[in-house]
Structures are given as C-alpha cells and as structure tokens.
Short mmCIF file of C-alpha atoms and ligand atoms in Angstrom, two decimals:
data_model
loop_
_atom_site.label_atom_id
_atom_site.label_comp_id
_atom_site.label_asym_id
_atom_site.label_seq_id
_atom_site.Cartn_x
_atom_site.Cartn_y
_atom_site.Cartn_z
CA MET A 1 89.66 147.28 96.14
CA THR A 2 91.58 148.55 93.12
CA ASP A 3 95.19 147.57 92.55
CA PHE A 4 97.10 150.63 91.47
CA THR A 5 100.48 150.23 89.82
CA CYS A 6 101.50 153.86 89.24
CA ILE A 7 100.00 155.66 92.22
CA LYS A 8 99.42 155.11 95.92
CA LYS A 9 96.27 156.22 97.67
CA TYR A 10 96.20 156.80 101.42
CA GLN A 11 94.72 158.94 104.15
CA PRO A 12 97.42 160.89 106.05
CA LYS A 13 94.88 162.64 108.29
CA PRO A 14 91.15 162.42 108.96
CA LEU A 15 89.13 163.89 106.06
CA VAL A 16 92.27 164.24 103.89
CA GLY A 17 92.92 161.96 100.91
CA ALA A 18 96.43 161.70 99.49
CA ILE A 19 97.56 160.43 96.11
CA GLU A 20 101.23 159.69 95.56
CA LEU A 21 102.44 159.52 91.96
CA HIS A 22 104.73 156.52 91.97
CA ARG A 23 106.80 155.71 88.89
CA PRO A 24 110.28 156.27 90.35
CA GLU A 25 111.96 154.69 87.32
CA ALA A 26 110.61 157.51 85.11
CA LEU A 27 110.55 160.48 87.51
CA ASN A 28 106.78 159.97 87.78
CA ALA A 29 106.22 160.67 84.08
CA LEU A 30 102.48 160.76 83.49
CA SER A 31 101.94 157.60 81.45
CA LEU A 32 98.47 156.70 80.16
CA GLN A 33 98.14 154.11 82.93
CA LEU A 34 99.18 156.63 85.59
CA MET A 35 96.61 159.12 84.31
CA ILE A 36 93.86 156.45 84.32
CA GLU A 37 94.70 155.61 87.93
CA LEU A 38 95.04 159.24 88.98
CA VAL A 39 91.62 160.15 87.56
CA GLN A 40 90.07 157.09 89.18
CA ALA A 41 91.55 158.02 92.56
CA VAL A 42 90.56 161.69 92.31
CA GLU A 43 86.99 160.79 91.33
CA ALA A 44 86.69 158.22 94.13
CA TYR A 45 87.81 160.79 96.69
CA ASP A 46 85.52 163.40 95.17
CA LYS A 47 82.52 161.10 95.67
CA ASN A 48 83.52 160.22 99.24
CA PRO A 49 81.89 162.54 101.80
CA ASP A 50 84.61 161.63 104.31
CA ILE A 51 87.29 163.20 102.09
CA ARG A 52 87.17 166.98 102.13
CA CYS A 53 90.56 167.90 100.69
CA ILE A 54 92.91 166.00 98.37
CA VAL A 55 96.70 166.22 98.23
CA ILE A 56 98.61 165.04 95.15
CA HIS A 57 102.35 164.58 95.49
CA GLY A 58 105.32 162.76 94.01
CA SER A 59 108.72 161.99 95.50
CA ALA A 60 111.31 164.39 96.92
CA LYS A 61 113.14 164.19 93.55
CA ALA A 62 110.19 164.60 91.21
CA PHE A 63 106.57 165.59 91.40
CA ALA A 64 106.31 164.55 87.74
CA ALA A 65 108.69 165.10 84.82
CA GLY A 66 105.88 165.51 82.31
CA ALA A 67 103.83 163.34 80.04
CA ASP A 68 105.57 160.07 79.19
CA ILE A 69 107.72 161.04 76.21
CA LYS A 70 108.45 157.42 75.36
CA GLU A 71 104.72 156.71 74.89
CA MET A 72 104.27 159.69 72.57
CA ALA A 73 107.47 159.75 70.58
CA ASP A 74 106.21 157.69 67.62
CA ALA A 75 102.53 158.55 67.74
CA GLY A 76 100.78 160.25 64.83
CA THR A 77 98.12 162.93 65.03
CA ILE A 78 95.17 160.55 64.63
CA GLU A 79 96.55 158.18 67.24
CA MET A 80 97.03 161.08 69.65
CA LEU A 81 93.49 162.27 68.90
CA GLU A 82 92.09 158.79 69.52
CA ARG A 83 93.94 158.50 72.81
CA ASP A 84 92.01 161.60 73.84
CA GLN A 85 94.27 162.02 76.83
CA PHE A 86 93.02 165.48 77.63
CA ALA A 87 89.54 164.12 78.41
CA ARG A 88 91.15 162.64 81.53
CA TRP A 89 92.65 165.99 82.50
CA GLU A 90 89.21 167.51 82.09
CA ARG A 91 87.91 165.05 84.68
CA ILE A 92 90.51 166.28 87.17
CA ARG A 93 89.41 169.83 86.42
CA GLN A 94 85.84 168.79 87.27
CA CYS A 95 86.83 167.69 90.80
CA LYS A 96 84.73 169.66 93.28
CA THR A 97 86.83 168.82 96.34
CA PRO A 98 89.72 171.25 96.97
CA LEU A 99 92.98 169.90 95.52
CA ILE A 100 96.47 170.69 96.80
CA ALA A 101 99.68 169.83 94.94
CA ALA A 102 102.68 169.15 97.18
CA VAL A 103 105.67 169.64 94.92
CA SER A 104 109.30 168.72 95.36
CA GLY A 105 111.88 168.40 92.61
CA PHE A 106 110.77 168.42 88.98
CA ALA A 107 107.28 169.56 87.98
CA LEU A 108 107.75 169.77 84.23
CA GLY A 109 105.46 169.79 81.20
CA GLY A 110 102.36 167.83 82.15
CA GLY A 111 103.74 167.71 85.72
CA CYS A 112 103.67 171.50 85.92
CA GLU A 113 100.23 171.47 84.30
CA LEU A 114 98.99 168.99 86.89
CA THR A 115 100.13 171.28 89.72
CA MET A 116 98.15 174.06 88.07
CA HIS A 117 95.02 171.86 87.91
CA CYS A 118 95.24 171.91 91.71
CA ASP A 119 93.76 174.77 93.73
CA MET A 120 96.86 175.45 95.81
CA ILE A 121 100.52 174.48 95.60
CA VAL A 122 102.87 173.80 98.51
CA ALA A 123 106.45 173.61 97.24
CA SER A 124 109.67 172.34 98.74
CA GLU A 125 112.79 174.48 98.36
CA THR A 126 113.97 172.10 95.63
CA ALA A 127 110.88 172.43 93.46
CA GLN A 128 111.48 173.25 89.79
CA PHE A 129 108.59 174.23 87.56
CA GLY A 130 108.84 174.33 83.80
CA GLN A 131 107.19 173.85 80.43
CA PRO A 132 110.10 172.38 78.45
CA GLU A 133 107.99 170.95 75.59
CA ILE A 134 109.61 173.44 73.18
CA ASN A 135 112.84 171.44 73.57
CA LEU A 136 111.00 168.39 72.19
CA GLY A 137 109.52 170.15 69.18
CA ALA A 138 106.18 170.20 70.95
CA MET A 139 104.28 172.63 73.16
CA PRO A 140 102.17 172.43 76.33
CA GLY A 141 98.89 170.62 75.74
CA ALA A 142 97.27 170.19 79.16
CA GLY A 143 96.51 173.84 79.81
CA GLY A 144 100.05 175.18 80.39
CA THR A 145 99.80 178.13 78.03
CA GLN A 146 96.54 179.23 79.66
CA ARG A 147 97.00 178.48 83.35
CA LEU A 148 100.65 179.58 83.57
CA THR A 149 99.76 182.86 81.87
CA ARG A 150 96.92 183.45 84.31
CA ALA A 151 99.12 182.50 87.27
CA ILE A 152 102.31 184.46 86.56
CA GLY A 153 101.43 186.85 83.73
CA LYS A 154 102.11 186.95 80.02
CA ALA A 155 105.75 188.01 79.85
CA LEU A 156 107.06 185.38 82.23
CA ALA A 157 104.77 182.62 80.94
CA MET A 158 105.86 183.41 77.40
CA GLU A 159 109.52 183.21 78.46
CA MET A 160 109.03 179.84 80.13
CA VAL A 161 107.04 178.36 77.25
CA LEU A 162 109.38 179.71 74.55
CA THR A 163 112.69 178.95 76.26
CA GLY A 164 111.73 175.94 78.36
CA ARG A 165 113.64 177.34 81.32
CA MET A 166 112.81 176.07 84.75
CA MET A 167 111.61 178.27 87.60
CA GLY A 168 112.82 177.50 91.10
CA ALA A 169 110.73 177.58 94.25
CA ALA A 170 111.72 181.10 95.36
CA GLU A 171 110.77 182.58 91.99
CA ALA A 172 107.57 180.52 91.94
CA LEU A 173 106.63 182.02 95.30
CA ARG A 174 107.53 185.54 94.23
CA THR A 175 105.52 185.30 91.01
CA GLY A 176 102.43 183.82 92.66
CA LEU A 177 102.61 180.33 91.16
CA VAL A 178 102.77 178.66 94.58
CA ASN A 179 101.29 179.35 98.00
CA ARG A 180 104.30 178.61 100.17
CA VAL A 181 107.80 177.16 100.13
CA VAL A 182 109.20 175.01 102.92
CA PRO A 183 112.30 172.83 103.41
CA VAL A 184 112.05 169.50 101.62
CA GLU A 185 111.87 167.52 104.89
CA GLY A 186 108.64 169.32 105.79
CA TYR A 187 106.82 169.94 102.53
CA LEU A 188 104.46 166.98 102.75
CA ASN A 189 103.47 167.70 106.34
CA GLU A 190 102.94 171.33 105.41
CA ALA A 191 100.62 170.29 102.58
CA PHE A 192 98.77 167.83 104.82
CA ALA A 193 98.35 170.51 107.51
CA LEU A 194 96.95 172.96 104.94
CA ALA A 195 94.66 170.21 103.65
CA ALA A 196 93.48 169.42 107.18
CA GLU A 197 92.67 173.06 107.74
CA VAL A 198 90.60 173.21 104.54
CA ALA A 199 88.99 169.86 105.43
CA SER A 200 87.91 171.22 108.81
CA LYS A 201 85.68 173.84 107.16
CA ALA A 202 82.06 173.48 106.08
CA PRO A 203 82.38 171.14 103.10
CA ILE A 204 79.58 172.50 100.92
CA SER A 205 80.90 176.03 101.45
CA ALA A 206 84.37 174.86 100.39
CA ARG A 207 83.07 173.24 97.21
CA LEU A 208 80.89 176.16 96.18
CA ALA A 209 83.60 178.69 97.03
CA LYS A 210 86.17 176.73 94.99
CA GLU A 211 83.75 176.67 92.07
CA ALA A 212 83.22 180.42 92.33
CA VAL A 213 86.94 181.27 92.51
CA LEU A 214 87.61 179.11 89.43
CA LYS A 215 84.79 180.88 87.61
CA ALA A 216 86.97 184.00 87.67
CA PHE A 217 89.09 182.37 84.97
CA SER A 218 86.30 181.71 82.52
CA THR A 219 83.87 184.58 82.71
CA THR A 220 83.47 188.34 82.84
CA LEU A 221 83.46 190.16 86.19
CA GLU A 222 79.71 190.58 85.88
CA GLY A 223 79.13 186.91 85.11
CA GLY A 224 81.42 185.88 87.96
CA LEU A 225 79.67 188.14 90.44
CA GLU A 226 76.31 186.68 89.44
CA PHE A 227 77.70 183.17 89.84
CA GLU A 228 79.17 184.01 93.25
CA ARG A 229 75.83 185.45 94.42
CA LYS A 230 73.96 182.33 93.30
CA ASN A 231 76.34 180.10 95.30
CA PHE A 232 76.16 182.48 98.27
CA TYR A 233 72.35 182.27 98.36
CA MET A 234 72.44 178.50 97.81
CA LEU A 235 74.38 178.00 101.05
CA PHE A 236 71.44 179.42 103.01
CA ALA A 237 69.61 176.20 102.12
CA SER A 238 72.26 174.16 103.96
CA GLU A 239 72.13 172.91 107.53
CA ASP A 240 75.79 173.85 107.89
CA GLN A 241 75.06 177.56 107.35
CA LYS A 242 72.46 177.45 110.14
CA GLU A 243 74.91 175.53 112.35
CA GLY A 244 77.86 177.83 111.56
CA MET A 245 75.99 181.02 112.37
CA ALA A 246 74.25 179.52 115.43
CA ALA A 247 77.64 178.33 116.73
CA PHE A 248 79.05 181.84 116.33
CA VAL A 249 76.16 183.38 118.27
CA GLU A 250 76.38 180.67 120.97
CA LYS A 251 80.19 181.06 121.18
CA ARG A 252 80.92 177.38 120.43
CA LYS A 253 82.64 175.40 117.69
CA PRO A 254 80.40 174.41 114.78
CA ILE A 255 79.85 170.76 113.93
CA TRP A 256 79.65 170.37 110.16
CA LYS A 257 77.40 167.74 108.63
CA GLY A 258 78.06 168.45 104.97
CA LYS A 259 74.31 168.95 104.53
N1 LIG B 301 108.88 160.70 79.95
C1 LIG B 301 109.42 159.47 79.98
N2 LIG B 301 110.53 159.16 80.70
C2 LIG B 301 111.10 160.14 81.41
C3 LIG B 301 110.60 161.45 81.43
C4 LIG B 301 109.43 161.72 80.66
N3 LIG B 301 108.82 162.90 80.63
N4 LIG B 301 111.38 162.21 82.21
C5 LIG B 301 112.35 161.41 82.68
N5 LIG B 301 112.19 160.16 82.21
C6 LIG B 301 113.01 158.98 82.46
C7 LIG B 301 114.35 159.07 81.73
O1 LIG B 301 114.19 158.64 80.40
C8 LIG B 301 115.20 158.15 82.57
O2 LIG B 301 114.88 156.81 82.22
P1 LIG B 301 116.09 155.76 81.94
O3 LIG B 301 116.77 155.64 83.28
O4 LIG B 301 115.34 154.54 81.52
O5 LIG B 301 116.94 156.38 80.91
C9 LIG B 301 114.68 158.38 83.99
O6 LIG B 301 113.38 158.96 83.83
C10 LIG B 301 115.53 159.36 84.77
O7 LIG B 301 115.64 160.55 84.01
P2 LIG B 301 117.06 161.26 83.67
O8 LIG B 301 118.13 160.23 83.62
O9 LIG B 301 116.86 162.12 82.48
O10 LIG B 301 117.22 162.13 85.01
P3 LIG B 301 118.04 163.48 85.17
O11 LIG B 301 118.03 163.75 86.64
O12 LIG B 301 119.34 163.41 84.46
O13 LIG B 301 117.18 164.61 84.42
C11 LIG B 301 115.13 165.79 83.87
C12 LIG B 301 115.92 164.98 84.92
C13 LIG B 301 115.81 167.14 83.61
C14 LIG B 301 113.74 166.02 84.45
C15 LIG B 301 115.07 164.99 82.55
O14 LIG B 301 114.64 163.67 82.83
C16 LIG B 301 114.09 165.57 81.54
O15 LIG B 301 114.39 166.55 80.90
N6 LIG B 301 112.91 164.93 81.40
C17 LIG B 301 111.92 165.33 80.42
C18 LIG B 301 111.18 166.60 80.83
C19 LIG B 301 110.21 167.01 79.74
O16 LIG B 301 110.58 167.33 78.64
N7 LIG B 301 108.90 167.02 80.08
C20 LIG B 301 107.83 167.38 79.16
C21 LIG B 301 107.21 166.15 78.57
S1 LIG B 301 106.05 166.49 77.28
C22 LIG B 301 104.60 166.93 78.05
O17 LIG B 301 104.51 166.95 79.25
C23 LIG B 301 103.41 167.26 77.14
C24 LIG B 301 102.21 167.84 77.82
O18 LIG B 301 102.11 169.01 78.05
C25 LIG B 301 101.03 166.99 78.15
#
C-alpha cells in the first residue's frame, strides 16, 4: 500500500478509478511529488483489469493552478533538463484506459494541459481554463500549444497563449474544449456517471478505440485509416467481440470478460 501525500486514490463506482489532486494549500499546483504520485496512480489503474475508466479531479476551487511555480522559479536550464519532468507527462499520455478530467475552478498552465491529456472533460460552471505562462515570462511546456490548438483552433489558442486570458466553462463548451458543463454540486457525479458508462463497455474495444481516435492527432488520414482498420480486425480475435455480437442476436445483455 502506497502512502500518497499529494493525491487521493479511490473507487467511486465499480470499474471506475478516481484520483483526487490534493494540495489545497497551493491550489493543487503540480509539484514534482504530485506528478510522481499521479503517474504512479494512473499506471497502477492502467494495469488493473478491474479499472476500466479513470477520473482525475481536484477541488471545487481548483483542478490545478499549474506547475509549481515555487519549485521552478530559481531553476536553470540544465537543472530543468535533468528533472525531465515531461517524461512523466509522457507516461500519462501512454495510459491505455480512458481518462476523464472532472474540472471545477482553476485549470491553468500545467493544470489545463493535464485536462487535455485526458480523453474527455466534464466541467463545472465555475471552471476556468487558461495558459497564463506568458505572464511568468515562460510558455506552455506540457503540450498546451499543441493540444489547445487542436482542440479549439489556432486563432483562439493563440489568443489564450499570447494573452494568458482565462476561458470560462460556457466558452469552453462552445469551442469544443470540454464535453459538458454542469452545476458545481453535480460535476463529480456527472464525471463518475460518464466514467461508469464507458467502464460498462467492452474494455479491449474501449482501449483500441481510444488509441485509434488519438492517432488522428499524429498521422495523416491515410495512416489513421490504416491504423483504425488494424485495430478493427484485431477485435475479431477477442472473446468479447463474439460475446457482443452473439448477445445482440440472442437479444440479451453482453457479459464482457476483457478477453
Ligand atoms: N505554483 C505554486 N503555488 C501556487 C500556484 C502555482 N502554480 N498557484 C497558486 N499557488 C499558491 C499561491 O502561491 C498561494 O500560496 P500562499 O497562500 O502560500 O501565498 C496559494 O496557492 C493560493 O493562491 P492565491 O492566493 O494566488 O489564490 P487566488 O485565488 O488569489 O488566485 C490564481 C488564484 C489566479 C489561480 C493564482 O494563484 C495564480 O495566478 N496562480 C498561478 C497560475 C499560473 O501561472 N499557472 C501556470 C504555472 S507554470 C506552468 O504550468 C508551466 C507548464 O506548462 C508545465
């Protein structure tokens, strides 16, 4: 049993793993220790066949207010290089299990980038997304310039990165950054319900489909279509595909084995 100091790990529903970012004294700023724990928790869930969807959330006031500025303020280039913090982010990107960010309050800098590492975002009405690094004489480093641009388009991403202005929940919904917006009292339950729905599906299908959707960001249409087809054919080697189609024909609910 691992003792976490910056996160909490719990199971709000069967097959759903939750991770709460918990540094209330720093608005959940993503310190090195928090990132170590977060990666450890994500990877443990990802290896656990009884977890089929993961929800990452913070508090009502802050999802996460960015990387920990106090840890970086005096660091030099070589020290930052040696910390190699982005290797940890890469490990979150490698997670095969669907990831949902449940966001309330501030999701800034690395916090905003963490929401965009997730596959879907459920926001509370108070959510505020932003890449304010420009105000610190820095710039996004955990994928913000790339993922925000892909999510909301060049003009708006450029505005957010160059001015540091925050985007509220309604605008985030309108521009396609988030999946849905709900009152703050209900945002966690909404995210858990969405996670439970994903978790109720055939798990190998979910993993391969996630992988194929993400491929759209890193390849040509032709390459992506080939990749999709390969995953599509691969599923016909699974017991769950046989079960899913047999259940349809027999007019019953399928029972997934994850095999
Ligand atoms: N790092 C370290 N500490 C932080 C922090 C951060 N990113 N954000 C907030 N805190 C700390 C504050 O220093 C403060 O601590 P003290 O009580 O010890 O002074 C505590 O959290 C509460 O914060 P505030 O008093 O500032 O709260 P507020 O409600 O007045 O303001 C806020 C909230 C607008 C989010 C403001 O805290 C803020 O601007 N935070 C910084 C946001 C930011 O610039 N994020 C980008 C970081 S760089 C990055 O993320 C790089 C990357 O891409 C990887």
